[in-house]
XYZ file of N, CA and C in Angstrom:
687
model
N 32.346 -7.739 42.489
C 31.436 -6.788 41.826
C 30.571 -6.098 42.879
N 30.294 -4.313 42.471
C 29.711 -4.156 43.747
C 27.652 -4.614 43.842
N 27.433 -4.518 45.104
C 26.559 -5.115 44.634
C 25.464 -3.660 43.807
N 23.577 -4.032 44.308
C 23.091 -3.220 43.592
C 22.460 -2.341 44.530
N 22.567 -2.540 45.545
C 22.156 -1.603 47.182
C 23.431 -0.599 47.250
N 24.861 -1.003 47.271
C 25.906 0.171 47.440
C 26.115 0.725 46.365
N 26.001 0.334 44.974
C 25.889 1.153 44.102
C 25.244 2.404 43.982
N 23.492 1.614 44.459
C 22.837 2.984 44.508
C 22.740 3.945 45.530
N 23.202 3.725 46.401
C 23.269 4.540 47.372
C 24.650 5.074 47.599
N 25.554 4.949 46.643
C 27.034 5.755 45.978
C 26.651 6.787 45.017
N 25.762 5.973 43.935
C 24.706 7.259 42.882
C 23.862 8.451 43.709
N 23.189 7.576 44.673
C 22.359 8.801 45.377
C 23.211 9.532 46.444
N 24.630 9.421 46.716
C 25.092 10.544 47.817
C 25.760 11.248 46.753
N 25.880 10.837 45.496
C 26.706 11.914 44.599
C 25.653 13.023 43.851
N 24.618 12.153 43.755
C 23.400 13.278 43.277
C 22.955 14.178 44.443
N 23.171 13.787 46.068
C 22.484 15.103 46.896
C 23.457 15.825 46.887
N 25.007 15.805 46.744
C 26.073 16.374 46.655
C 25.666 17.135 45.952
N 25.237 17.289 44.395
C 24.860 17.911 43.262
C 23.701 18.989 43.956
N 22.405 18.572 44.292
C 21.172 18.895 44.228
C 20.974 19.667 46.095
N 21.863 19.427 46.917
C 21.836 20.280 47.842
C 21.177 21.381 48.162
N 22.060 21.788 47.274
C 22.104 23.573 47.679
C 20.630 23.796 46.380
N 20.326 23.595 46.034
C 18.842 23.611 45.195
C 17.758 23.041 45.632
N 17.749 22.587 46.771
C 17.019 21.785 47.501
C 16.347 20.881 47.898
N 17.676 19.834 47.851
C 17.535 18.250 48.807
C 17.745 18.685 49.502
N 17.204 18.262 50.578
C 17.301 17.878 52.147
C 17.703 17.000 52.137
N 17.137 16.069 51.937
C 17.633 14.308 52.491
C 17.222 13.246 51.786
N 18.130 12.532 51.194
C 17.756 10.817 50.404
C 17.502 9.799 50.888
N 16.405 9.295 50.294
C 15.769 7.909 51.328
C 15.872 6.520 49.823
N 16.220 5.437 50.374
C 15.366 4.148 49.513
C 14.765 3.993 50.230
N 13.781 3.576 49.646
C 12.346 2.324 50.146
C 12.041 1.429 48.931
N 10.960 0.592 49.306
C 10.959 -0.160 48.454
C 11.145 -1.426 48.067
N 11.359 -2.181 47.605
C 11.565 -3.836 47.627
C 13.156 -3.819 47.589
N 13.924 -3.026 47.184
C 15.277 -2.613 47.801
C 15.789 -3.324 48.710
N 15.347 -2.730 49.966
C 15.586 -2.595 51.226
C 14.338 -3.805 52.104
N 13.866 -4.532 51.264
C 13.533 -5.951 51.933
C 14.067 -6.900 50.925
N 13.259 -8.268 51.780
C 13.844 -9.869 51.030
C 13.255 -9.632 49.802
N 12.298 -9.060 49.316
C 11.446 -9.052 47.684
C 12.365 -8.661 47.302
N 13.643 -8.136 47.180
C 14.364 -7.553 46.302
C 14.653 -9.057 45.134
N 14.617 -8.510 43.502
C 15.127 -9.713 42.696
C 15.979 -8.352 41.944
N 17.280 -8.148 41.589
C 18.189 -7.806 41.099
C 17.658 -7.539 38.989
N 17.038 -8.687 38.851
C 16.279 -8.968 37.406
C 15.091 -8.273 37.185
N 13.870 -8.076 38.429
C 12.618 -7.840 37.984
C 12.694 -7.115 38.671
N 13.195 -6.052 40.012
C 12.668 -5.273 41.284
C 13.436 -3.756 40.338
N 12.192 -3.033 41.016
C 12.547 -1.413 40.273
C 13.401 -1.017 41.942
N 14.718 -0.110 41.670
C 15.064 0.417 43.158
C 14.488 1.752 43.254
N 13.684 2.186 43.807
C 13.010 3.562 44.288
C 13.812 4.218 45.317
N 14.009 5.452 45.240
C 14.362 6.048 46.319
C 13.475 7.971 46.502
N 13.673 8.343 47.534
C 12.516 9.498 47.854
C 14.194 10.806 48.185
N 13.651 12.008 47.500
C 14.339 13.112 47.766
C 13.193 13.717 48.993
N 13.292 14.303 50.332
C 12.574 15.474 50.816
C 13.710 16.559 50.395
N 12.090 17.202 50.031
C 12.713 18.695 48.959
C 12.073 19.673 49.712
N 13.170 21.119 49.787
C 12.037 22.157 49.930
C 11.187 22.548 48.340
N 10.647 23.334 49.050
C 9.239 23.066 48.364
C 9.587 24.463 46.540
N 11.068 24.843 46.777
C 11.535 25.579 45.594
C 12.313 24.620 44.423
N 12.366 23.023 45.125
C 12.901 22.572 44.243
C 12.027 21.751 43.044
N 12.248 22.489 41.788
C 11.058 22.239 40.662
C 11.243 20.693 40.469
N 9.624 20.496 39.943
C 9.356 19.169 39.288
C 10.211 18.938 38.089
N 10.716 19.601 37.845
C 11.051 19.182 36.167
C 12.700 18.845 36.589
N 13.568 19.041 37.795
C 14.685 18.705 38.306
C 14.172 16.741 38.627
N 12.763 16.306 38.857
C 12.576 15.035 39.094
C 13.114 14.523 37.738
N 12.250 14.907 36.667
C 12.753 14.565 35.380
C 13.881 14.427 34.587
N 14.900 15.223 35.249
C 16.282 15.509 35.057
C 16.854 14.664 35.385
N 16.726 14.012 36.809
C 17.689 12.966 37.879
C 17.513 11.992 37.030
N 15.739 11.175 37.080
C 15.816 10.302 36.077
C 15.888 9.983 34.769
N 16.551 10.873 34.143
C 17.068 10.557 32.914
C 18.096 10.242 33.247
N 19.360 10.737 34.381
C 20.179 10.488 34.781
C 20.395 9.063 35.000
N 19.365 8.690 35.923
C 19.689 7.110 36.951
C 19.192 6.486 35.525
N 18.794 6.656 34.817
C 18.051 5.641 33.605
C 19.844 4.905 33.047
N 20.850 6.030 32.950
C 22.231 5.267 32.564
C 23.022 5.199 33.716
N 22.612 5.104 34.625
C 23.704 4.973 35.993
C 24.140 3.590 36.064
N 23.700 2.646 35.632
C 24.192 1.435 35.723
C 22.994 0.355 36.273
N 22.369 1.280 37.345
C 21.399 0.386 38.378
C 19.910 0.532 37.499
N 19.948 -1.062 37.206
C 18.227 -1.127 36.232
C 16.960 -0.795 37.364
N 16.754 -0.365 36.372
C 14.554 0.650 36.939
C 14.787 1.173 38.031
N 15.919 2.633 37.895
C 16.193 3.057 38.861
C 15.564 4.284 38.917
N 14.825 4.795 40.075
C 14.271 6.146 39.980
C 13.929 6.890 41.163
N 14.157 8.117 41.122
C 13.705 8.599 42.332
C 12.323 9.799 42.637
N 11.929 9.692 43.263
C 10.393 10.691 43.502
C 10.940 12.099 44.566
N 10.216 13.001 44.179
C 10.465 13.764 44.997
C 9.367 13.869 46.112
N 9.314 14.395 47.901
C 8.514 14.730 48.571
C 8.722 15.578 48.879
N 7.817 16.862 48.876
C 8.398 18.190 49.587
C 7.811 18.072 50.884
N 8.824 19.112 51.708
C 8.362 18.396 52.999
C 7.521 19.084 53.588
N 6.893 20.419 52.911
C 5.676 21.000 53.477
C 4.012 19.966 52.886
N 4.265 18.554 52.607
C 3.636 17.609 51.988
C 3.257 16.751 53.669
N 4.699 16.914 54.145
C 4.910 16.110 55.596
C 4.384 16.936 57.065
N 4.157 17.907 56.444
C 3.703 18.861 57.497
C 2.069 19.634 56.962
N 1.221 18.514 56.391
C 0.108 18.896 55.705
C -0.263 19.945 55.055
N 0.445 20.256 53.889
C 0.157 21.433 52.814
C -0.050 20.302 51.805
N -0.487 21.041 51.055
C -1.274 20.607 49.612
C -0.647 19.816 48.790
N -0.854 18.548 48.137
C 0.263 17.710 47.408
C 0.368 18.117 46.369
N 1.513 18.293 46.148
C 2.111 18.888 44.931
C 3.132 18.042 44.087
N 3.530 17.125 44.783
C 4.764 16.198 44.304
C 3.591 15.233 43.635
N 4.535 14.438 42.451
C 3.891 13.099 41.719
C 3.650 12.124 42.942
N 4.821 12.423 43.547
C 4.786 10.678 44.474
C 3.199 11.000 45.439
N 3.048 12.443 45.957
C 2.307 12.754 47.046
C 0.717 12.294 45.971
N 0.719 12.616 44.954
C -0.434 13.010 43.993
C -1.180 11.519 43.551
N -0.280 10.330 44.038
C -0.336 9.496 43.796
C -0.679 8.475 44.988
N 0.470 8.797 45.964
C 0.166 7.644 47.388
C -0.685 9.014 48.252
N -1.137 8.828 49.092
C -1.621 9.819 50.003
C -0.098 10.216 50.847
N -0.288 11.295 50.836
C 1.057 11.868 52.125
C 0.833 11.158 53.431
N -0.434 10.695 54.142
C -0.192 10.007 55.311
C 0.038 8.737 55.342
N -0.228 8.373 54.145
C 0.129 6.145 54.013
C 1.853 6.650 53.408
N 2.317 7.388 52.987
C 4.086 7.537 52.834
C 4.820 8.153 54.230
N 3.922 9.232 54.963
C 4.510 9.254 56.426
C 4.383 8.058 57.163
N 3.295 7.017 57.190
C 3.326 5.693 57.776
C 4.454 4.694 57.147
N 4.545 5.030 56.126
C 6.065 4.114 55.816
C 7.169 4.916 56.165
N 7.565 5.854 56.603
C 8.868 6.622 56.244
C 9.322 6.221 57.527
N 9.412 5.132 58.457
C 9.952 4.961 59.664
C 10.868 3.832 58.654
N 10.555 3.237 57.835
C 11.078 2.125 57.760
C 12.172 2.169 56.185
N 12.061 3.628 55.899
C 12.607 4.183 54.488
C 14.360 4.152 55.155
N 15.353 3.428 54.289
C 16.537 3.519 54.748
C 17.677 5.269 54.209
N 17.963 5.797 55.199
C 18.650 7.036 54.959
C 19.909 6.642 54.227
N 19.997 7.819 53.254
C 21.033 7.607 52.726
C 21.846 9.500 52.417
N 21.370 10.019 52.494
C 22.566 11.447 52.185
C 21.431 12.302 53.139
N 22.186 13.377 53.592
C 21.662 14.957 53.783
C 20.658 14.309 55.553
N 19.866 15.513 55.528
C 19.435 15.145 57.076
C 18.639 13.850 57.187
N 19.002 13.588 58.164
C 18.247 12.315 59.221
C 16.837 12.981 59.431
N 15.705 12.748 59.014
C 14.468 13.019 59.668
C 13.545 11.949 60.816
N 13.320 12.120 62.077
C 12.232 11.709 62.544
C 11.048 11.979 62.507
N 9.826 10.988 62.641
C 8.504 11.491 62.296
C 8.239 13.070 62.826
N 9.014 13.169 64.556
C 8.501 13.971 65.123
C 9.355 15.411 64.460
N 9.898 15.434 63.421
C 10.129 16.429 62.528
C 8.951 17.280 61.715
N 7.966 15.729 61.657
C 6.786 16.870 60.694
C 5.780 16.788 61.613
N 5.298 17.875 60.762
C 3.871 18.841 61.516
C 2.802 17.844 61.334
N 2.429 16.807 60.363
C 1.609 15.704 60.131
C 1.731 14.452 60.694
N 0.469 14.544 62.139
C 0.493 13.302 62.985
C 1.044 11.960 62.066
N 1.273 11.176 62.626
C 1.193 10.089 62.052
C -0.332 9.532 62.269
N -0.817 8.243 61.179
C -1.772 8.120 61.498
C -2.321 6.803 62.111
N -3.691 6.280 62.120
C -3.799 4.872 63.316
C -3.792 4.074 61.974
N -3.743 2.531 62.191
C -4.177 2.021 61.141
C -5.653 2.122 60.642
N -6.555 2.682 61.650
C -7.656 2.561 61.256
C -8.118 3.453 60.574
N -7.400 4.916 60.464
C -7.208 5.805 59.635
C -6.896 5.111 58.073
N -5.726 4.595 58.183
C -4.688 4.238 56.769
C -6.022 3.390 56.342
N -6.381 2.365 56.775
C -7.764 1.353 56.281
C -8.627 2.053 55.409
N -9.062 3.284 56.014
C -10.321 3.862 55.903
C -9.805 5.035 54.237
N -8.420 5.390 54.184
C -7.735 5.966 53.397
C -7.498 5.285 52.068
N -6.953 3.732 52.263
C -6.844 2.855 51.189
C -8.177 2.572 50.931
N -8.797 2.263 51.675
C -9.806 1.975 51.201
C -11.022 2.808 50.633
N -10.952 4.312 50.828
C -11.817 5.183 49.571
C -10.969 5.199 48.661
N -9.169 5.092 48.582
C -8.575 5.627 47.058
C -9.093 3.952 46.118
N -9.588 2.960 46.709
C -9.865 1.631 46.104
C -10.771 1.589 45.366
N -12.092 2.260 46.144
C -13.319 2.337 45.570
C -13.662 3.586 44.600
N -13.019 5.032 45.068
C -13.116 5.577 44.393
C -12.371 6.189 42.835
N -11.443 5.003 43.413
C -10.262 5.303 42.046
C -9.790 4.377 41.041
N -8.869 3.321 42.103
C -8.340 2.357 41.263
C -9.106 1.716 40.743
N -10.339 1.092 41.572
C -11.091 0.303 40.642
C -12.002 0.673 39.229
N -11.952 1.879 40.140
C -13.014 2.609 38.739
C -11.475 3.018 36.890
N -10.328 3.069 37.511
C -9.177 3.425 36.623
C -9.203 2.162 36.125
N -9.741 1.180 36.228
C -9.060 -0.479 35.595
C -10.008 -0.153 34.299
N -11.136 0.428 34.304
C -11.929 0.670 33.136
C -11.463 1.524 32.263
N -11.324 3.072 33.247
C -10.860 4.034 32.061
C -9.254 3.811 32.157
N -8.318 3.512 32.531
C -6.900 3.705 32.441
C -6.309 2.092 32.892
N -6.583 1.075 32.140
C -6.183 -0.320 32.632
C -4.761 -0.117 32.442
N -3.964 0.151 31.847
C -2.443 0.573 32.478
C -2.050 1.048 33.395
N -2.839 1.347 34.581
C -2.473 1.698 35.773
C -2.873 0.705 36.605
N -2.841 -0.682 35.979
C -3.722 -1.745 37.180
C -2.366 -1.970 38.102
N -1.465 -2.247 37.584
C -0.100 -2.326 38.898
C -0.575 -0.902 40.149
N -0.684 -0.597 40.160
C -1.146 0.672 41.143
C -2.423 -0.119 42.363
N -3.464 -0.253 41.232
C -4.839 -1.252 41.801
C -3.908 -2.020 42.751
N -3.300 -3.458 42.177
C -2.772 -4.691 42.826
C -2.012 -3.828 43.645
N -1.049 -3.107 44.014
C -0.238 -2.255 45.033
C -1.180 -2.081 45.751
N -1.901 -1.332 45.697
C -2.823 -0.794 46.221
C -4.096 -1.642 47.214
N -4.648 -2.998 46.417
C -4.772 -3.840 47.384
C -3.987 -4.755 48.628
N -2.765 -5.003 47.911
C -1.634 -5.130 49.042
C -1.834 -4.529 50.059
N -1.302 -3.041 49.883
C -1.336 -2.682 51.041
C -2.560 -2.661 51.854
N -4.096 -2.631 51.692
C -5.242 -2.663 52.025
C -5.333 -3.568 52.859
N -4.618 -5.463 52.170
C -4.179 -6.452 52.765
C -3.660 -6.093 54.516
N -2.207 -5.234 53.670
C -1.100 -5.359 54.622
C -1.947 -4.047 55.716
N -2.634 -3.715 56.176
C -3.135 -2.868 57.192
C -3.941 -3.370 57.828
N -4.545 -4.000 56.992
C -5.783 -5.272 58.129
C -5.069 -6.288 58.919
N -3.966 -6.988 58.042
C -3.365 -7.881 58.967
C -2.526 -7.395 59.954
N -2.673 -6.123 60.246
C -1.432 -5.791 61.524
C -2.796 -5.417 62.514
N -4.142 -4.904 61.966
C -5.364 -4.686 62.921
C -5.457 -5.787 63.437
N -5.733 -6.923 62.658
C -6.040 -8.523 62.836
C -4.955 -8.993 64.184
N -3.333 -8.712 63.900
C -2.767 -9.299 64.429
C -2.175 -7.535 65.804
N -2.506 -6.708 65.737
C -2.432 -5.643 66.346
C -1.079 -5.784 66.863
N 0.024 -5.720 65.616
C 1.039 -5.279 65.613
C 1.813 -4.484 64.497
N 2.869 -4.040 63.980
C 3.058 -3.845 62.956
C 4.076 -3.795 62.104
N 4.877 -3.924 60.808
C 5.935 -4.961 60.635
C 5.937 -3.543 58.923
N 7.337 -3.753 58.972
C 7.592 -3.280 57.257
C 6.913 -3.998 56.105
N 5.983 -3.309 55.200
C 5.679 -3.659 54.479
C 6.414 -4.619 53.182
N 6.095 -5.459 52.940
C 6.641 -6.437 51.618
C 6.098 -7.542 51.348
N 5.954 -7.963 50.091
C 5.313 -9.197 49.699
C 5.501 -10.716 50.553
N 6.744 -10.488 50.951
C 7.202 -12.139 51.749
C 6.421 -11.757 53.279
N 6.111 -10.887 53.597
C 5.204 -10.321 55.354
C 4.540 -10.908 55.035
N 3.789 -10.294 53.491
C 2.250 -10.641 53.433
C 1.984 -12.164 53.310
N 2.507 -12.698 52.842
C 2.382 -14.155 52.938
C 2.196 -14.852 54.124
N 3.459 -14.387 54.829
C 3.543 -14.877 56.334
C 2.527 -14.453 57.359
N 1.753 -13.438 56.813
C 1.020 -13.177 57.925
C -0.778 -13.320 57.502
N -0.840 -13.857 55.820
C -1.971 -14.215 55.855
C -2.776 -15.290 56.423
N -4.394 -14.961 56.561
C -4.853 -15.678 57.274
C -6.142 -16.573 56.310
N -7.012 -16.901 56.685
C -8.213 -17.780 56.340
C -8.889 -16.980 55.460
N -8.753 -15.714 55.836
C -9.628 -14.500 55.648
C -9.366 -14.053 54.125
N -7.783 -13.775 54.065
C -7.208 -13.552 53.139
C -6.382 -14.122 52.589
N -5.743 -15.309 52.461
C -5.109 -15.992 51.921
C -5.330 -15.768 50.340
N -6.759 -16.237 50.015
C -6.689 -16.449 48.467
C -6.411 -14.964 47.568
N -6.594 -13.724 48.309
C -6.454 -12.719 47.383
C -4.997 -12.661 47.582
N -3.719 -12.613 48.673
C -2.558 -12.788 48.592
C -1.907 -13.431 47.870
N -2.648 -14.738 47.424
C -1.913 -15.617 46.780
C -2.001 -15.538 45.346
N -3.018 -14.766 44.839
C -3.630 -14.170 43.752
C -1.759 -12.995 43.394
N -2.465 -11.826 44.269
C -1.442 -11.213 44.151
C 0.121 -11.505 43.646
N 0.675 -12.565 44.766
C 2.016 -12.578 44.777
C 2.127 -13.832 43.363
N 1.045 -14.263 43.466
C 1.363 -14.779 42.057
C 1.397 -13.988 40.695
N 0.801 -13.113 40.833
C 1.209 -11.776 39.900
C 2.374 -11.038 39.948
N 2.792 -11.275 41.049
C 4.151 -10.540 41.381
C 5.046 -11.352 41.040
N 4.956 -12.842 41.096
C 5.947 -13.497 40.785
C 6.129 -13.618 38.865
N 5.116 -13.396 38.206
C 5.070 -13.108 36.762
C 5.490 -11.665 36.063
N 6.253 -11.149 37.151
C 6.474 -9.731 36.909
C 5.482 -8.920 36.403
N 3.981 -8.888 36.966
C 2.778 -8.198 36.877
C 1.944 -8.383 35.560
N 2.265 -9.622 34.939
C 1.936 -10.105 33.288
C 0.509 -9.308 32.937
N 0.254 -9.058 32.357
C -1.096 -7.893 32.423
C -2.375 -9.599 31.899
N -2.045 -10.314 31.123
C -3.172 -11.188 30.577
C -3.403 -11.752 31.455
N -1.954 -12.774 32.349
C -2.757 -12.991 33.975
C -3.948 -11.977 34.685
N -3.418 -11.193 34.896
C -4.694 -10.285 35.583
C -5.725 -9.841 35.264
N -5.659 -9.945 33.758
C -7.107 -10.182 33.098
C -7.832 -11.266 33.929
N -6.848 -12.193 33.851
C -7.615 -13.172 34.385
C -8.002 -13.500 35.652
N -7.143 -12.734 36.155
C -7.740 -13.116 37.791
C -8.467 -11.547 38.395
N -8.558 -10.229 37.444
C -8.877 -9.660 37.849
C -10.293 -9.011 38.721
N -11.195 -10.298 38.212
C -12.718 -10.102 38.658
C -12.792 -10.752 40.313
N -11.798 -11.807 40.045
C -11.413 -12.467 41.712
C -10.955 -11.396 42.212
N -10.282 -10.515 42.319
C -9.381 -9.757 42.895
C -10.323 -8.742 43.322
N -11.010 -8.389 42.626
C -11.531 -7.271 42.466
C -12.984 -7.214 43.721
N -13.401 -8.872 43.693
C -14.407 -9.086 44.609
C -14.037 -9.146 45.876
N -12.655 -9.847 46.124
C -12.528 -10.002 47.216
C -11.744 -8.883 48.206
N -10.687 -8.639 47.075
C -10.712 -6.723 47.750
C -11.900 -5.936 48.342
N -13.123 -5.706 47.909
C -14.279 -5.222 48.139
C -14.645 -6.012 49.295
N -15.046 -7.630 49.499
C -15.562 -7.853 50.537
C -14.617 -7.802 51.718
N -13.057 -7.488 51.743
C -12.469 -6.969 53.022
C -12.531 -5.934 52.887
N -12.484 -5.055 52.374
C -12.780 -3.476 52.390
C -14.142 -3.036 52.904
């Protein structure tokens, strides 16, 4: 049987085939995919189109109705246009959502799959330090997610993402190196400091994000995010 990595990346060279000449550039996975977090049962596979910037939002909506019957479960793809990568105005969901410079800081580690090969030194948007990305996660924390757990508590998976990574940027300052993001890193590389909000986390992750758990642990979470932030 094939597995659920060549499948989708058989779906996604037949969709840039399609979407080419309308403008894909190039197909990426990322995601728990393309690390050990992958679970076949609970892991969504994400993958990223760079688009020029004529190819409409409502073609995002199209694909995934598509991948919704392709075979491969919680399959979906985001679009980035790539004048997003070369600092113009976010216009894409995915951009509107992660900052364009914490998705150029991951896109070294995004696996290619159709249309051009991009290197960072393709876009016009430095990459940034971690102490940048810190300072980035950490106003969308204070000024957003936490304040969204009140008005929009269906977006708390975003919050917990969102502290992760907050996690995962301190511990590469801490340890001043730096490693692909994923839940099994974060474990391995927590410290004294942070242990208990990781373990918080991935125990949420391991409940497939149960929302009443995080009721319950959400005031822990919420403090100790703040006092590393």
């Amino acid at each position: 049987m094939i597995d659920t990595l060549s499948l989708a990346k058989q779906i996604l060279k037949d969709l840039y085939i399609k979407y080419s000449e309308r403008g894909a550039i190039s197909i990426y996975l990322w995601g728990s995919i393309i690390t050990d977090d992958f679970s076949p049962e609970t892991s969504d596979v994400d993958a990223v189109a760079i688009a020029k910037d004529d190819l409409s939002l409502e073609e995002e909506r199209v694909i995934n109705d598509i991948l919704t019957h392709s075979g491969v479960k919680d399959f979906k793809i985001r679009f980035v246009y790539l004048s997003e990568f070369n600092g113009g105005e976010a216009r894409s969901n995915l951009a509107r959502s992660i900052n364009p410079k914490l998705l150029l800081n991951d896109f070294k580690y995004w696996q290619h799959v159709a249309g051009k090969k991009f290197t960072q030194a393709d876009f016009a948007m430095p990459d940034a330090s971690l102490s940048e990305l810190v300072q980035i996660v950490s106003r969308e924390l204070r000024q957003r997610y936490i304040p969204e757990l009140e008005t929009k508590p269906e977006n708390y998976k975003y919050f917990l993402k969102a502290c992760a990574r907050a996690v995962y940027y301190f511990q590469q300052i801490r340890l001043n190196k730096t490693w692909p993001f994923s839940y099994t890193a974060l474990a391995a590389h927590a410290s004294p400091d942070d242990h208990e909000i990781v373990e918080a986390i991935l125990k949420l992750k391991e409940s497939n994000w149960d929302y009443q758990l995080f009721q319950r642990l959400a005031p822990f979470i919420v403090s100790e995010i703040m006092n590393i932030i």
